Short mmCIF file of C-alpha atoms in Angstrom, two decimals:
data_model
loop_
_atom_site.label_atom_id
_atom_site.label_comp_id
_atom_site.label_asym_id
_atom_site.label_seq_id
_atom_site.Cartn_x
_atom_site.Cartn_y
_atom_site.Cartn_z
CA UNK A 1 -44.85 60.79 111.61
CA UNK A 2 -49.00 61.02 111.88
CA UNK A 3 -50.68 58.59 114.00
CA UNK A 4 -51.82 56.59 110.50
CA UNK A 5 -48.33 56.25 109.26
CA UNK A 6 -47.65 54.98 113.14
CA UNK A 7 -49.94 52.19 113.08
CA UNK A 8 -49.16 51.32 109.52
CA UNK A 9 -45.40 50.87 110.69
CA UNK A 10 -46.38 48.66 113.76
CA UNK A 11 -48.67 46.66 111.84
CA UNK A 12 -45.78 45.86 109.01
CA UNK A 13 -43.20 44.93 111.92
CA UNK A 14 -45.97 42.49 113.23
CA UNK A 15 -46.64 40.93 109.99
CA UNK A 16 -42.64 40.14 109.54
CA UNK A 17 -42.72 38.65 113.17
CA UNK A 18 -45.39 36.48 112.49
CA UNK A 19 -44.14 35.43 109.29
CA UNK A 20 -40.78 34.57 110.96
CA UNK A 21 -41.16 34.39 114.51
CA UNK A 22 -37.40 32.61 115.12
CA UNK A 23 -35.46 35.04 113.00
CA UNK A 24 -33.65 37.67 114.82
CA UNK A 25 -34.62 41.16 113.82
CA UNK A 26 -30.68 41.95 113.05
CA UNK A 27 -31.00 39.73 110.45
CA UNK A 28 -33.80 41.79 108.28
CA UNK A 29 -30.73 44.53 108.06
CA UNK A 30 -30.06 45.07 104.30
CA UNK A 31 -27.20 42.40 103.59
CA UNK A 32 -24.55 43.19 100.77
CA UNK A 33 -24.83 41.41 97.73
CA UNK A 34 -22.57 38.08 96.94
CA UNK A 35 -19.77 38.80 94.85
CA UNK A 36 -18.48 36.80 92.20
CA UNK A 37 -15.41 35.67 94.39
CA UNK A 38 -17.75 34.02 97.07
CA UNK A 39 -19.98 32.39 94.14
CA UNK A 40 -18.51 28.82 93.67
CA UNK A 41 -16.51 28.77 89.89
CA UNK A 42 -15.89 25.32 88.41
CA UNK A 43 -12.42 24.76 88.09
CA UNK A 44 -10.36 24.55 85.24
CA UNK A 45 -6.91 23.19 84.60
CA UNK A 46 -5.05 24.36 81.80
CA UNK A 47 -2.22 21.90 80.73
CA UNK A 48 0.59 23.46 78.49
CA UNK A 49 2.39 21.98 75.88
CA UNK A 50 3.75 24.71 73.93
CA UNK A 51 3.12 25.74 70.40
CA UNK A 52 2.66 29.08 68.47
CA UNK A 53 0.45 30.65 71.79
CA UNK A 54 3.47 30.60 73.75
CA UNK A 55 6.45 31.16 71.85
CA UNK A 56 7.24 34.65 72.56
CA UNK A 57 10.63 36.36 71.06
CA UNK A 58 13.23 35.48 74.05
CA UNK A 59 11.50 32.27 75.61
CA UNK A 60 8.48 30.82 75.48
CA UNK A 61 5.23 31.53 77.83
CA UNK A 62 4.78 28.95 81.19
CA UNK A 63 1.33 27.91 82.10
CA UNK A 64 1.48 30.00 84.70
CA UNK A 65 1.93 33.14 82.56
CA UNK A 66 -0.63 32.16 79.94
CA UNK A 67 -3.19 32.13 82.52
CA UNK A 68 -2.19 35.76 83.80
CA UNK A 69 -2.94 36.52 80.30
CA UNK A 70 -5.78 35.97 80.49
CA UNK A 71 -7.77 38.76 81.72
CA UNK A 72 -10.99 38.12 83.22
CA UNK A 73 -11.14 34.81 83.52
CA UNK A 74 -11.92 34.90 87.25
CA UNK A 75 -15.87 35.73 86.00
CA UNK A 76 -15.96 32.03 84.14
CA UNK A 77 -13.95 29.41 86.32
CA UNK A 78 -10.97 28.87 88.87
CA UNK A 79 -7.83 28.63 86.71
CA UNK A 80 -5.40 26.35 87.61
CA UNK A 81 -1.98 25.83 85.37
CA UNK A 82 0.30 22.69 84.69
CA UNK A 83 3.15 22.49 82.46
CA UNK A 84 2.88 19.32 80.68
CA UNK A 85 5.91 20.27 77.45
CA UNK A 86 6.75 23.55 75.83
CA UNK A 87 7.78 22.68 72.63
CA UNK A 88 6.48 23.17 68.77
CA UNK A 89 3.84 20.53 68.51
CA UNK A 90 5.76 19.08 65.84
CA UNK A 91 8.02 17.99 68.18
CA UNK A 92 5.81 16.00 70.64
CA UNK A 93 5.82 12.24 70.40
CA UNK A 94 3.85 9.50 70.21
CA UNK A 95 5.05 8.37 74.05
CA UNK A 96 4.35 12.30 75.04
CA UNK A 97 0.45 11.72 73.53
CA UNK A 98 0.19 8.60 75.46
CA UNK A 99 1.14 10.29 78.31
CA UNK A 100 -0.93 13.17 78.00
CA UNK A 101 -4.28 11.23 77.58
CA UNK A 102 -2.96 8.98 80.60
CA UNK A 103 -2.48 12.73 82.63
CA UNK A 104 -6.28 13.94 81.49
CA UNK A 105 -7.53 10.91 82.61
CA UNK A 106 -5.84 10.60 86.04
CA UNK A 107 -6.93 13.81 86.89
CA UNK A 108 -10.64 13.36 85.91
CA UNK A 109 -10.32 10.14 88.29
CA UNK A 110 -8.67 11.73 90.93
CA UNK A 111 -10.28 15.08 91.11
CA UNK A 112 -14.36 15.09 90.97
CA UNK A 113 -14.21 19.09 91.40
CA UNK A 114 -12.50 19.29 88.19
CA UNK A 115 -15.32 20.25 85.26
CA UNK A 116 -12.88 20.44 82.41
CA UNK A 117 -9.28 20.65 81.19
CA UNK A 118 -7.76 22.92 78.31
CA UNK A 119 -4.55 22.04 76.23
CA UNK A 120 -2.48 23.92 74.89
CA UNK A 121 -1.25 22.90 71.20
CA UNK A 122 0.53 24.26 68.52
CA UNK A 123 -1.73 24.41 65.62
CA UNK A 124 0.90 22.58 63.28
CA UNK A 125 -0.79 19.37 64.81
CA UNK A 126 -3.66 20.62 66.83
CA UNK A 127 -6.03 18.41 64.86
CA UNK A 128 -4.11 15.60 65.51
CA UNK A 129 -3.47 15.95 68.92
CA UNK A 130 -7.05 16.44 69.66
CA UNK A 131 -8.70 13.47 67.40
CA UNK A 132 -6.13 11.48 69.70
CA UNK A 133 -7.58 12.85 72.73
CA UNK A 134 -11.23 12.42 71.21
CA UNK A 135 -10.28 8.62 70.77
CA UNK A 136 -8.28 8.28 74.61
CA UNK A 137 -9.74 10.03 76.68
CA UNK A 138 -12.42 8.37 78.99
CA UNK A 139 -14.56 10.96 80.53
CA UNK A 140 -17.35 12.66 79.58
CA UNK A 141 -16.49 15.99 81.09
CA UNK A 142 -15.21 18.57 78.39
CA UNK A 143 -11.22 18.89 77.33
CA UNK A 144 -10.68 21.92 74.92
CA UNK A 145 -7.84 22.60 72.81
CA UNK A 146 -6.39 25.97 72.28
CA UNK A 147 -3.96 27.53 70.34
CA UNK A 148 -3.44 30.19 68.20
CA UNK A 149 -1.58 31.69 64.69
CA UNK A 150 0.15 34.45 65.82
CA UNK A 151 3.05 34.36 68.41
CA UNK A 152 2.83 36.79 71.54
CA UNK A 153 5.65 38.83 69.92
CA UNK A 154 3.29 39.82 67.12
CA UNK A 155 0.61 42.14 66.39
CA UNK A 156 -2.87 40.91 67.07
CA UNK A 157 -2.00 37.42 69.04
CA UNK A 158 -5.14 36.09 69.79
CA UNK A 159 -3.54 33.37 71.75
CA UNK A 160 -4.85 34.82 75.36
CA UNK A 161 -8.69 35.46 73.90
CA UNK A 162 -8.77 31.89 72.47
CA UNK A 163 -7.54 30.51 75.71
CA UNK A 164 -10.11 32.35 77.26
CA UNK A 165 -12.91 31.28 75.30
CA UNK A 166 -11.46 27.64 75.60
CA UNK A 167 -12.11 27.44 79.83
CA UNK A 168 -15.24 29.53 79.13
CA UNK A 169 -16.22 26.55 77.31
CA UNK A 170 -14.85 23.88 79.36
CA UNK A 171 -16.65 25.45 82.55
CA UNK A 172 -19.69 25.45 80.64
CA UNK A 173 -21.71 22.16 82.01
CA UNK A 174 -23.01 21.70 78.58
CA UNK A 175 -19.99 20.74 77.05
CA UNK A 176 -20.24 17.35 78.70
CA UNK A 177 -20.73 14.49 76.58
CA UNK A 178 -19.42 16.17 73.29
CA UNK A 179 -16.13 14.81 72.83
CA UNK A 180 -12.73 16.94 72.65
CA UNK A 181 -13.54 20.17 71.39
CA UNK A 182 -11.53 22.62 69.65
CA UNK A 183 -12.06 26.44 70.12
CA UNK A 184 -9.64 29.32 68.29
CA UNK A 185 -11.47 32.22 66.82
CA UNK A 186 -14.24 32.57 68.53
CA UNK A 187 -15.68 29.17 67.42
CA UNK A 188 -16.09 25.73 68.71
CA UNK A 189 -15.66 22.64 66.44
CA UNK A 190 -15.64 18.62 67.32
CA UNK A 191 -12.18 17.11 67.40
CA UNK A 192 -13.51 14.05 65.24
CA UNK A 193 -14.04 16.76 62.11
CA UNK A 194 -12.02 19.65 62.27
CA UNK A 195 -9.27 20.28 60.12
CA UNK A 196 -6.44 22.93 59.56
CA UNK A 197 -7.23 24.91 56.17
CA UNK A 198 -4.54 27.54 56.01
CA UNK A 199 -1.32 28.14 57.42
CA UNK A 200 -2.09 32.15 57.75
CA UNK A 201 -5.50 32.82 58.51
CA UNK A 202 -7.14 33.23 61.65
CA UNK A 203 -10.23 30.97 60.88
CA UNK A 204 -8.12 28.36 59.44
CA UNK A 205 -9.68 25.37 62.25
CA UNK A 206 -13.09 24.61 59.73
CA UNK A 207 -15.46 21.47 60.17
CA UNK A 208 -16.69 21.31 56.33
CA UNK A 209 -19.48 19.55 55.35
CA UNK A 210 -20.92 19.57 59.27
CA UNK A 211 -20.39 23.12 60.42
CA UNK A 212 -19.41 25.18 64.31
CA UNK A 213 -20.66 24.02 66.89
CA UNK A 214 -21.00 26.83 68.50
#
């Protein structure tokens, strides 16, 4: 090292003393970057009730196993699972959609960590179920419903990718305020004006007249 290259070191390592006279000098060591596992994730809860997305040939998928389906969702929010039903949604009551809205909004009161909820539904009466929601639930933090048209036994199930786009969504702070949403196919519509248009298709869930919201 030449005697310039000296003084230029000594002079750097006096300006960083200066600037921060009370920090230790161990501290200044390079420092490894945070990963996503120390940021802080909102947290998600998924509640199940059943429907096409987890009615696999030989039993039907738990909460729990519908969120190991879903790969990557670690990078969006902090899953948790609950297993409200697990039946076809045609076979849900009236007293069981009471008691779901009561559910979502026990845990919105109880839990102020919680940023948003995703159901589970079977699409027979997923537009139902969710206009319901729209009209009981009373917070403004986001609950999405999922579901999808092909049964994990079949070829192309979507069900894990739309459940994974629905807590993308419900992490995502700007889904406050905008009412139950609905996301399958890589699309997010309003509870109040989605409806079913096909029994087959993948983009069945259409708002006409208003349009995605996202």
């Amino acid at each position: 090292m030449t005697r310039r290259q000296s003084l230029a070191t000594l002079a750097l390592l006096t300006a960083v003393l200066t600037i921060a006279p009370d920090v230790p000098l161990a501290s200044w060591r390079a420092q490894p970057a945070a990963t996503a596992a120390q940021t802080a994730l909102p947290k998600v809860r998924l509640i199940a009730t059943g429907g096409t997305i987890s009615n696999r040939a030989g039993g039907r998928l738990t909460a729990d196993e519908l969120v190991a389906s879903m790969r990557g969702v670690d990078r969006y929010a902090r899953a948790e699972a609950e297993q409200f039903a697990n039946t076809s949604s045609a076979a849900l009551t009236l007293e069981q959609w009471l008691a779901l809205a009561r559910r979502i909004n026990t845990l919105f009161a109880e839990d102020p960590d919680l940023a948003g909820i995703v159901v589970t539904s079977g699409t027979d009466t997923l537009e139902e179920t969710a206009y319901f929601l729209n009209l009981t639930v009373r917070s403004d933090k986001p609950v999405v419903v999922v579901g999808s048209m092909r049964n994990p036994s079949t070829l192309g199930y979507e069900g894990a990718a739309n459940l994974l786009e629905g807590f993308r969504v419900a992490a995502e702070p700007q889904s406050r305020g905008k009412g139950v949403l609905v996301v399958l196919n890589d699309e997010i519509n309003a509870a109040r004006e989605v409806t079913k248009t096909d029994a087959l298709r993948l983009q069945t869930f259409q708002t006409r007249g208003y349009g995605i919201l996202g």
